[in-house]
mmCIF file of C-alpha atoms in Angstrom:
data_model
loop_
_atom_site.group_PDB
_atom_site.id
_atom_site.type_symbol
_atom_site.label_atom_id
_atom_site.label_comp_id
_atom_site.label_asym_id
_atom_site.label_seq_id
_atom_site.Cartn_x
_atom_site.Cartn_y
_atom_site.Cartn_z
ATOM 1 C CA MET A 1 -171.749 -102.177 65.841
ATOM 2 C CA PRO A 2 -170.864 -98.654 64.627
ATOM 3 C CA SER A 3 -167.768 -98.389 62.454
ATOM 4 C CA GLU A 4 -166.770 -94.904 63.636
ATOM 5 C CA LEU A 5 -166.686 -93.126 67.004
ATOM 6 C CA ASN A 6 -167.423 -89.399 67.284
ATOM 7 C CA VAL A 7 -164.893 -87.944 69.729
ATOM 8 C CA GLY A 8 -164.334 -84.537 71.324
ATOM 9 C CA VAL A 9 -161.251 -83.131 73.036
ATOM 10 C CA VAL A 10 -161.518 -81.133 76.258
ATOM 11 C CA GLY A 11 -158.578 -78.766 76.716
ATOM 12 C CA ILE A 12 -156.442 -77.910 73.707
ATOM 13 C CA GLY A 13 -153.137 -76.926 75.190
ATOM 14 C CA ARG A 14 -150.052 -78.842 74.121
ATOM 15 C CA MET A 15 -151.422 -82.237 75.144
ATOM 16 C CA GLY A 16 -154.910 -81.599 73.813
ATOM 17 C CA GLN A 17 -153.543 -80.383 70.495
ATOM 18 C CA ARG A 18 -151.582 -83.619 70.125
ATOM 19 C CA HIS A 19 -154.694 -85.685 70.815
ATOM 20 C CA ALA A 20 -156.842 -83.581 68.469
ATOM 21 C CA LEU A 21 -154.422 -83.881 65.548
ATOM 22 C CA ASN A 22 -154.017 -87.627 66.119
ATOM 23 C CA LEU A 23 -157.801 -88.095 66.090
ATOM 24 C CA LEU A 24 -158.100 -85.964 62.993
ATOM 25 C CA ARG A 25 -155.360 -87.665 60.983
ATOM 26 C CA ARG A 26 -154.201 -90.950 62.464
ATOM 27 C CA VAL A 27 -157.045 -92.868 64.132
ATOM 28 C CA PRO A 28 -159.078 -94.417 61.273
ATOM 29 C CA ARG A 29 -162.093 -95.455 63.356
ATOM 30 C CA ALA A 30 -162.500 -92.093 65.098
ATOM 31 C CA ARG A 31 -163.947 -88.814 63.895
ATOM 32 C CA LEU A 32 -162.893 -85.613 65.644
ATOM 33 C CA LEU A 33 -166.267 -83.952 66.091
ATOM 34 C CA CYS A 34 -165.503 -81.064 68.460
ATOM 35 C CA VAL A 35 -163.015 -79.456 70.841
ATOM 36 C CA CYS A 36 -163.299 -76.935 73.639
ATOM 37 C CA SER A 37 -161.184 -74.567 75.706
ATOM 38 C CA PRO A 38 -161.813 -71.275 77.523
ATOM 39 C CA ALA A 39 -158.329 -69.995 76.582
ATOM 40 C CA PRO A 40 -158.390 -67.466 73.685
ATOM 41 C CA GLN A 41 -155.024 -68.598 72.282
ATOM 42 C CA GLU A 42 -156.197 -72.214 72.199
ATOM 43 C CA ILE A 43 -159.450 -71.239 70.511
ATOM 44 C CA GLU A 44 -157.430 -69.309 67.937
ATOM 45 C CA TRP A 45 -155.298 -72.397 67.263
ATOM 46 C CA ALA A 46 -158.392 -74.565 66.854
ATOM 47 C CA ASP A 47 -160.044 -72.030 64.537
ATOM 48 C CA GLN A 48 -156.972 -72.157 62.305
ATOM 49 C CA GLN A 49 -156.086 -75.849 62.474
ATOM 50 C CA LEU A 50 -159.354 -77.703 63.097
ATOM 51 C CA LYS A 51 -162.385 -75.654 62.075
ATOM 52 C CA PRO A 52 -161.461 -75.793 58.338
ATOM 53 C CA GLN A 53 -161.621 -79.611 58.694
ATOM 54 C CA GLY A 54 -165.223 -79.438 59.914
ATOM 55 C CA VAL A 55 -164.423 -79.663 63.638
ATOM 56 C CA GLN A 56 -166.739 -77.678 65.916
ATOM 57 C CA VAL A 57 -164.935 -75.346 68.352
ATOM 58 C CA PHE A 58 -166.407 -74.392 71.732
ATOM 59 C CA ALA A 59 -165.320 -72.115 74.549
ATOM 60 C CA ASP A 60 -167.802 -73.717 76.963
ATOM 61 C CA PHE A 61 -167.443 -77.329 78.141
ATOM 62 C CA GLU A 62 -171.110 -77.797 79.065
ATOM 63 C CA GLU A 63 -172.136 -76.689 75.595
ATOM 64 C CA MET A 64 -169.629 -79.004 73.925
ATOM 65 C CA ILE A 65 -170.761 -82.185 75.700
ATOM 66 C CA ARG A 66 -174.297 -81.563 74.419
ATOM 67 C CA THR A 67 -173.089 -81.725 70.816
ATOM 68 C CA PRO A 68 -175.406 -84.075 68.871
ATOM 69 C CA GLY A 69 -173.698 -87.354 68.034
ATOM 70 C CA LEU A 70 -170.840 -86.970 70.530
ATOM 71 C CA LYS A 71 -170.004 -90.414 71.948
ATOM 72 C CA ALA A 72 -166.613 -90.008 73.652
ATOM 73 C CA VAL A 73 -164.215 -87.347 74.894
ATOM 74 C CA VAL A 74 -160.498 -87.149 75.545
ATOM 75 C CA ILE A 75 -159.899 -84.966 78.596
ATOM 76 C CA ALA A 76 -156.659 -82.996 78.493
ATOM 77 C CA SER A 77 -157.691 -80.050 80.642
ATOM 78 C CA PRO A 78 -155.639 -78.947 83.705
ATOM 79 C CA THR A 79 -155.309 -81.653 86.374
ATOM 80 C CA ASN A 80 -157.566 -79.890 88.863
ATOM 81 C CA LEU A 81 -160.442 -80.000 86.312
ATOM 82 C CA HIS A 82 -160.101 -83.649 85.279
ATOM 83 C CA ILE A 83 -162.637 -85.168 87.658
ATOM 84 C CA MET A 84 -165.234 -82.441 87.088
ATOM 85 C CA HIS A 85 -165.022 -82.892 83.316
ATOM 86 C CA THR A 86 -164.947 -86.693 83.601
ATOM 87 C CA LEU A 87 -168.035 -86.953 85.782
ATOM 88 C CA ALA A 88 -170.005 -84.388 83.765
ATOM 89 C CA ALA A 89 -169.281 -86.247 80.523
ATOM 90 C CA MET A 90 -170.156 -89.649 81.982
ATOM 91 C CA GLU A 91 -173.438 -88.292 83.357
ATOM 92 C CA GLN A 92 -174.321 -87.530 79.723
ATOM 93 C CA GLY A 93 -173.517 -91.153 78.775
ATOM 94 C CA ILE A 94 -170.256 -90.128 77.081
ATOM 95 C CA HIS A 95 -167.223 -92.431 77.245
ATOM 96 C CA VAL A 96 -164.030 -90.867 78.639
ATOM 97 C CA LEU A 97 -160.301 -91.202 78.046
ATOM 98 C CA CYS A 98 -158.842 -88.961 80.754
ATOM 99 C CA GLU A 99 -155.244 -87.845 81.134
ATOM 100 C CA LYS A 100 -153.691 -88.918 84.396
ATOM 101 C CA PRO A 101 -154.458 -88.387 87.169
ATOM 102 C CA ILE A 102 -158.259 -88.260 87.045
ATOM 103 C CA THR A 103 -158.053 -86.648 90.462
ATOM 104 C CA THR A 104 -155.504 -86.100 93.225
ATOM 105 C CA ASP A 105 -158.129 -87.174 95.800
ATOM 106 C CA THR A 106 -158.128 -90.938 96.469
ATOM 107 C CA THR A 107 -161.584 -90.811 98.065
ATOM 108 C CA ALA A 108 -163.002 -89.157 94.950
ATOM 109 C CA LEU A 109 -161.283 -91.688 92.684
ATOM 110 C CA ARG A 110 -162.609 -94.587 94.754
ATOM 111 C CA SER A 111 -166.096 -93.128 94.276
ATOM 112 C CA VAL A 112 -165.530 -92.925 90.518
ATOM 113 C CA VAL A 113 -164.423 -96.579 90.434
ATOM 114 C CA GLU A 114 -167.589 -97.656 92.242
ATOM 115 C CA THR A 115 -169.774 -95.476 90.006
ATOM 116 C CA THR A 116 -168.384 -97.043 86.828
ATOM 117 C CA LYS A 117 -169.052 -100.520 88.209
ATOM 118 C CA LYS A 118 -172.691 -99.665 88.875
ATOM 119 C CA ASN A 119 -173.227 -97.800 85.595
ATOM 120 C CA PRO A 120 -171.135 -99.337 82.791
ATOM 121 C CA ALA A 121 -173.007 -97.461 80.038
ATOM 122 C CA ALA A 122 -170.332 -94.754 80.024
ATOM 123 C CA ARG A 123 -166.825 -96.210 80.214
ATOM 124 C CA LEU A 124 -163.665 -94.626 81.595
ATOM 125 C CA MET A 125 -159.996 -95.253 80.786
ATOM 126 C CA VAL A 126 -157.006 -93.468 82.306
ATOM 127 C CA ALA A 127 -154.367 -92.311 79.814
ATOM 128 C CA PHE A 128 -151.101 -93.828 81.048
ATOM 129 C CA VAL A 129 -149.374 -93.553 77.703
ATOM 130 C CA ARG A 130 -146.195 -95.471 78.505
ATOM 131 C CA ARG A 131 -148.170 -98.733 78.639
ATOM 132 C CA PHE A 132 -148.781 -98.257 74.907
ATOM 133 C CA ASP A 133 -145.159 -97.580 73.938
ATOM 134 C CA LYS A 134 -143.823 -100.421 71.784
ATOM 135 C CA ASN A 135 -140.661 -100.821 73.895
ATOM 136 C CA TYR A 136 -142.534 -101.097 77.181
ATOM 137 C CA THR A 137 -145.072 -103.411 75.538
ATOM 138 C CA ASP A 138 -142.250 -105.661 74.348
ATOM 139 C CA ALA A 139 -140.642 -105.649 77.800
ATOM 140 C CA ARG A 140 -143.953 -106.567 79.445
ATOM 141 C CA GLN A 141 -144.461 -109.459 77.011
ATOM 142 C CA LYS A 142 -140.954 -110.762 77.770
ATOM 143 C CA ILE A 143 -141.606 -110.585 81.497
ATOM 144 C CA GLU A 144 -144.927 -112.406 81.105
ATOM 145 C CA ALA A 145 -143.087 -115.070 79.091
ATOM 146 C CA GLY A 146 -140.657 -115.584 81.987
ATOM 147 C CA VAL A 147 -137.549 -114.357 80.168
ATOM 148 C CA ILE A 148 -136.029 -112.870 83.370
ATOM 149 C CA GLY A 149 -137.827 -115.109 85.851
ATOM 150 C CA LYS A 150 -139.793 -113.327 88.547
ATOM 151 C CA PRO A 151 -139.340 -109.520 88.470
ATOM 152 C CA LEU A 152 -137.976 -108.326 91.823
ATOM 153 C CA ILE A 153 -136.792 -104.719 91.591
ATOM 154 C CA ILE A 154 -137.712 -101.857 89.281
ATOM 155 C CA ARG A 155 -135.669 -98.712 88.781
ATOM 156 C CA SER A 156 -137.432 -96.096 86.679
ATOM 157 C CA GLN A 157 -136.611 -92.480 85.954
ATOM 158 C CA GLY A 158 -137.831 -89.548 83.930
ATOM 159 C CA THR A 159 -135.899 -86.332 83.447
ATOM 160 C CA GLU A 160 -137.240 -83.262 81.678
ATOM 161 C CA LYS A 161 -135.331 -80.371 80.180
ATOM 162 C CA LEU A 162 -135.057 -77.247 82.319
ATOM 163 C CA ASP A 163 -137.760 -74.712 81.448
ATOM 164 C CA LYS A 164 -137.323 -71.234 82.947
ATOM 165 C CA SER A 165 -139.880 -69.587 80.655
ATOM 166 C CA GLY A 166 -142.519 -69.455 83.398
ATOM 167 C CA TYR A 167 -144.795 -72.026 81.758
ATOM 168 C CA PHE A 168 -143.565 -74.901 83.902
ATOM 169 C CA ILE A 169 -143.854 -73.202 87.280
ATOM 170 C CA ASN A 170 -147.425 -72.070 86.567
ATOM 171 C CA TYR A 171 -148.293 -75.635 85.568
ATOM 172 C CA ALA A 172 -146.566 -77.135 88.611
ATOM 173 C CA ARG A 173 -148.604 -75.020 91.034
ATOM 174 C CA VAL A 174 -151.795 -76.940 90.162
ATOM 175 C CA SER A 175 -150.295 -80.312 89.138
ATOM 176 C CA GLY A 176 -150.540 -82.082 92.491
ATOM 177 C CA GLY A 177 -146.774 -82.376 92.998
ATOM 178 C CA ILE A 178 -143.879 -84.131 91.304
ATOM 179 C CA PHE A 179 -144.846 -87.652 92.445
ATOM 180 C CA VAL A 180 -148.542 -87.249 91.602
ATOM 181 C CA ASP A 181 -147.948 -85.477 88.300
ATOM 182 C CA THR A 182 -144.956 -87.259 86.795
ATOM 183 C CA VAL A 183 -143.628 -90.157 88.874
ATOM 184 C CA ILE A 184 -147.138 -91.617 88.726
ATOM 185 C CA HIS A 185 -146.206 -92.787 85.200
ATOM 186 C CA ASP A 186 -143.328 -94.842 86.651
ATOM 187 C CA ILE A 187 -145.642 -96.127 89.378
ATOM 188 C CA ASP A 188 -148.109 -97.274 86.727
ATOM 189 C CA LEU A 189 -145.294 -99.037 84.857
ATOM 190 C CA THR A 190 -144.428 -100.811 88.103
ATOM 191 C CA LEU A 191 -148.003 -102.075 88.363
ATOM 192 C CA SER A 192 -147.930 -103.214 84.737
ATOM 193 C CA PHE A 193 -144.709 -105.219 85.338
ATOM 194 C CA PHE A 194 -145.369 -106.503 88.874
ATOM 195 C CA GLY A 195 -149.118 -106.966 88.341
ATOM 196 C CA ASP A 196 -151.996 -104.547 88.824
ATOM 197 C CA ASP A 197 -152.989 -106.319 92.046
ATOM 198 C CA VAL A 198 -149.628 -105.777 93.789
ATOM 199 C CA VAL A 199 -150.084 -104.190 97.245
ATOM 200 C CA PRO A 200 -147.846 -101.408 98.607
ATOM 201 C CA LYS A 201 -146.330 -101.858 102.084
ATOM 202 C CA SER A 202 -144.416 -98.599 102.546
ATOM 203 C CA CYS A 203 -143.290 -95.477 100.704
ATOM 204 C CA TYR A 204 -140.526 -92.967 101.265
ATOM 205 C CA GLY A 205 -140.034 -89.846 99.162
ATOM 206 C CA THR A 206 -137.435 -87.112 99.253
ATOM 207 C CA GLY A 207 -136.111 -84.405 96.959
ATOM 208 C CA LEU A 208 -134.503 -81.019 96.513
ATOM 209 C CA ILE A 209 -134.844 -77.768 94.583
ATOM 210 C CA SER A 210 -131.979 -76.920 92.274
ATOM 211 C CA HIS A 211 -133.504 -74.249 89.980
ATOM 212 C CA HIS A 212 -137.227 -73.630 90.535
ATOM 213 C CA HIS A 213 -137.028 -72.059 93.996
ATOM 214 C CA GLU A 214 -140.606 -70.778 93.692
ATOM 215 C CA MET A 215 -141.648 -74.371 94.414
ATOM 216 C CA THR A 216 -141.062 -73.821 98.133
ATOM 217 C CA GLU A 217 -144.338 -71.842 98.079
ATOM 218 C CA PHE A 218 -146.330 -75.040 97.363
ATOM 219 C CA ASN A 219 -144.160 -77.740 99.005
ATOM 220 C CA ASP A 220 -142.782 -79.295 95.835
ATOM 221 C CA VAL A 221 -139.314 -80.015 94.402
ATOM 222 C CA ASP A 222 -137.709 -80.135 90.976
ATOM 223 C CA ASN A 223 -135.672 -83.307 91.675
ATOM 224 C CA SER A 224 -137.106 -86.260 93.568
ATOM 225 C CA VAL A 225 -136.371 -89.825 94.660
ATOM 226 C CA GLY A 226 -138.979 -92.317 95.856
ATOM 227 C CA VAL A 227 -138.768 -95.887 97.144
ATOM 228 C CA VAL A 228 -141.754 -98.238 97.421
ATOM 229 C CA GLU A 229 -141.816 -101.605 99.183
ATOM 230 C CA PHE A 230 -144.570 -104.077 98.373
ATOM 231 C CA TRP A 231 -146.036 -106.733 100.649
ATOM 232 C CA ASP A 232 -144.686 -109.530 98.447
ATOM 233 C CA GLY A 233 -141.119 -108.293 99.086
ATOM 234 C CA ARG A 234 -140.521 -106.522 95.785
ATOM 235 C CA ILE A 235 -139.155 -102.971 95.555
ATOM 236 C CA ALA A 236 -139.459 -99.996 93.186
ATOM 237 C CA TYR A 237 -137.077 -97.036 93.029
ATOM 238 C CA TYR A 238 -137.937 -93.804 91.190
ATOM 239 C CA TYR A 239 -135.919 -90.749 90.209
ATOM 240 C CA HIS A 240 -137.374 -87.722 88.478
ATOM 241 C CA SER A 241 -135.836 -84.399 87.480
ATOM 242 C CA ARG A 242 -137.288 -81.305 85.872
ATOM 243 C CA THR A 243 -133.934 -79.588 85.424
ATOM 244 C CA THR A 244 -131.779 -81.559 82.971
ATOM 245 C CA GLN A 245 -129.728 -79.719 80.371
ATOM 246 C CA HIS A 246 -129.458 -82.420 77.699
ATOM 247 C CA GLY A 247 -133.144 -83.165 77.072
ATOM 248 C CA TYR A 248 -135.733 -85.812 77.917
ATOM 249 C CA ASP A 249 -134.368 -88.991 79.462
ATOM 250 C CA ASN A 250 -136.811 -91.709 80.479
ATOM 251 C CA CYS A 251 -135.490 -95.186 81.220
ATOM 252 C CA THR A 252 -136.483 -98.251 83.204
ATOM 253 C CA GLU A 253 -134.726 -101.389 84.446
ATOM 254 C CA ILE A 254 -136.472 -104.503 85.734
ATOM 255 C CA VAL A 255 -134.273 -106.959 87.651
ATOM 256 C CA GLY A 256 -135.568 -110.510 87.881
ATOM 257 C CA THR A 257 -134.480 -113.798 89.431
ATOM 258 C CA ASP A 258 -132.962 -114.909 86.102
ATOM 259 C CA GLY A 259 -131.903 -111.707 84.354
ATOM 260 C CA LYS A 260 -132.601 -108.046 83.705
ATOM 261 C CA ILE A 261 -134.496 -105.969 81.134
ATOM 262 C CA GLY A 262 -133.569 -102.373 80.332
ATOM 263 C CA ILE A 263 -135.712 -99.934 78.357
ATOM 264 C CA ASN A 264 -134.397 -96.648 76.887
ATOM 265 C CA LEU A 265 -131.192 -96.802 78.936
ATOM 266 C CA ILE A 266 -129.400 -94.562 76.443
ATOM 267 C CA PRO A 267 -131.704 -91.698 75.358
ATOM 268 C CA THR A 268 -131.081 -90.852 71.721
ATOM 269 C CA LEU A 269 -133.086 -89.031 69.067
ATOM 270 C CA ASN A 270 -131.790 -91.393 66.377
ATOM 271 C CA LYS A 271 -128.944 -93.816 65.711
ATOM 272 C CA VAL A 272 -126.565 -91.118 64.442
ATOM 273 C CA GLN A 273 -123.333 -90.508 66.374
ATOM 274 C CA VAL A 274 -120.809 -87.768 65.634
ATOM 275 C CA SER A 275 -117.183 -88.422 66.619
ATOM 276 C CA GLY A 276 -114.884 -85.431 66.962
ATOM 277 C CA LEU A 277 -113.133 -83.110 69.393
ATOM 278 C CA ASN A 278 -116.076 -83.325 71.793
ATOM 279 C CA GLY A 279 -115.959 -87.113 71.870
ATOM 280 C CA ILE A 280 -118.778 -89.304 70.580
ATOM 281 C CA VAL A 281 -121.990 -87.272 70.559
ATOM 282 C CA SER A 282 -125.607 -88.360 70.053
ATOM 283 C CA GLU A 283 -128.632 -86.073 69.932
ATOM 284 C CA VAL A 284 -131.252 -86.528 72.659
ATOM 285 C CA LEU A 285 -135.041 -86.358 72.437
ATOM 286 C CA PRO A 286 -136.203 -82.858 73.415
ATOM 287 C CA SER A 287 -139.405 -83.850 75.246
ATOM 288 C CA TRP A 288 -141.692 -86.672 76.373
ATOM 289 C CA MET A 289 -144.068 -85.848 73.525
ATOM 290 C CA ASP A 290 -141.308 -86.703 71.061
ATOM 291 C CA GLN A 291 -140.473 -90.001 72.766
ATOM 292 C CA TYR A 292 -144.079 -91.151 72.988
ATOM 293 C CA HIS A 293 -145.632 -89.652 69.853
ATOM 294 C CA GLU A 294 -146.510 -93.086 68.451
ATOM 295 C CA ALA A 295 -147.729 -94.363 71.827
ATOM 296 C CA PHE A 296 -150.281 -91.527 71.967
ATOM 297 C CA VAL A 297 -151.766 -92.797 68.694
ATOM 298 C CA THR A 298 -151.832 -96.406 69.909
ATOM 299 C CA GLU A 299 -153.471 -95.334 73.165
ATOM 300 C CA ILE A 300 -156.412 -93.674 71.403
ATOM 301 C CA ASP A 301 -156.636 -96.512 68.879
ATOM 302 C CA VAL A 302 -157.038 -99.001 71.728
ATOM 303 C CA PHE A 303 -159.609 -96.781 73.478
ATOM 304 C CA VAL A 304 -161.691 -96.349 70.327
ATOM 305 C CA GLU A 305 -161.510 -100.050 69.442
ATOM 306 C CA ALA A 306 -162.599 -101.046 72.959
ATOM 307 C CA ILE A 307 -165.655 -98.749 72.775
ATOM 308 C CA LEU A 308 -166.696 -99.738 69.254
ATOM 309 C CA ASP A 309 -166.078 -103.488 69.634
ATOM 310 C CA GLY A 310 -167.063 -103.937 73.279
ATOM 311 C CA LYS A 311 -163.574 -105.006 74.379
ATOM 312 C CA GLU A 312 -162.026 -104.635 77.817
ATOM 313 C CA PHE A 313 -159.673 -101.735 78.490
ATOM 314 C CA PRO A 314 -156.059 -102.821 79.115
ATOM 315 C CA LEU A 315 -155.913 -100.585 82.217
ATOM 316 C CA LYS A 316 -158.087 -101.285 85.233
ATOM 317 C CA LEU A 317 -159.401 -98.311 87.198
ATOM 318 C CA GLU A 318 -158.452 -100.145 90.390
ATOM 319 C CA ALA A 319 -154.810 -99.967 89.267
ATOM 320 C CA ALA A 320 -155.141 -96.214 88.778
ATOM 321 C CA LEU A 321 -156.424 -95.996 92.358
ATOM 322 C CA THR A 322 -153.460 -98.007 93.669
ATOM 323 C CA GLY A 323 -151.069 -95.825 91.685
ATOM 324 C CA LEU A 324 -152.603 -92.648 93.074
ATOM 325 C CA ARG A 325 -152.384 -93.967 96.650
ATOM 326 C CA ILE A 326 -148.671 -94.645 96.156
ATOM 327 C CA ALA A 327 -148.032 -91.273 94.474
ATOM 328 C CA GLN A 328 -149.836 -89.376 97.216
ATOM 329 C CA ALA A 329 -147.963 -91.273 99.923
ATOM 330 C CA LEU A 330 -144.647 -90.391 98.269
ATOM 331 C CA GLN A 331 -145.718 -86.742 97.995
ATOM 332 C CA GLU A 332 -146.721 -86.692 101.664
ATOM 333 C CA SER A 333 -143.448 -88.343 102.650
ATOM 334 C CA LEU A 334 -141.552 -85.713 100.665
ATOM 335 C CA VAL A 335 -143.161 -82.945 102.739
ATOM 336 C CA SER A 336 -143.149 -84.669 106.137
ATOM 337 C CA GLY A 337 -139.858 -86.525 105.903
ATOM 338 C CA LYS A 338 -141.587 -89.613 107.276
ATOM 339 C CA LYS A 339 -142.026 -93.111 105.878
ATOM 340 C CA ILE A 340 -145.662 -93.863 104.968
ATOM 341 C CA GLU A 341 -146.968 -97.350 105.685
ATOM 342 C CA PHE A 342 -149.914 -99.402 104.365
ATOM 343 C CA ASN A 343 -151.723 -102.424 105.771
ATOM 344 C CA GLU A 344 -151.963 -105.719 103.862
ATOM 345 C CA ASN A 345 -155.080 -104.482 102.067
ATOM 346 C CA GLY A 346 -153.204 -101.491 100.642
ATOM 347 C CA GLU A 347 -154.913 -99.000 102.968
ATOM 348 C CA ARG A 348 -152.969 -96.365 104.880
ATOM 349 C CA ASN A 349 -152.077 -97.253 108.474
#
């Protein structure tokens, strides 16, 4: 088996830059062969940061995936381009690690799942990075060991710092909505803790706009709450905000028959506390990239190892399909105000 995997990165915005630098410096069995983006500022960044290291830089995706020796790509392009880039790469026999969601269309994702089953030569993994965070990994191992008995209820939240620069609102317009774009991470965690084969029974989503009033133009909100019931009686509750003042705050609680596990319940940058006139103060992580910077490395390590050594991916594509169904149902419920129900096979009623 080959000892090194030649990898390209599609899309070199903030996420793509993180992946590119990790591949270049921190994934021993991977070689960053090429990157691509049509954006001039991203090409300029790559010319400065990557080209001196021997990385080929392309403005055209179709040209990049024909690079001799390219075996895998990490897709970090805008959400609406994920499936196009994924399918085009796989048609060339190139393995894909794609940022979530691969698509906001469940029918299209179902087709992708079936295609990968029929043609396993090019493999596909969805990048749900929280599964690779050491704290969530530890929590999952404890649950599998029966430390809290049977998990019954999950409460998970993610809150992002308010960004009024204009970047966020332009991103949100094409993201698929707050449940599909962000809460889908919490949904995936639910599947990892309850089991990837858990079947949704009903979903209800609601929310409000506190700062980004432009979101009324595309039926989205900047603060949301979602509740999911599963056919086995278990429940998940999600809260997400894009308007916090203190920084990034992502935490999860899993309540079981014999106890409870909490992850990141107090969001702190480090273990330093300052006591003074303002009380006891701790600094908070500024963004999700800061909280999960090590998990991004682990994620690509696992992807590369699975390709080179013929191992199974830890994430099943069927779970990504279930997660997308739930996220879309919550997004639809948010707009309609109605509860969305599923049959016992997980299909919409």
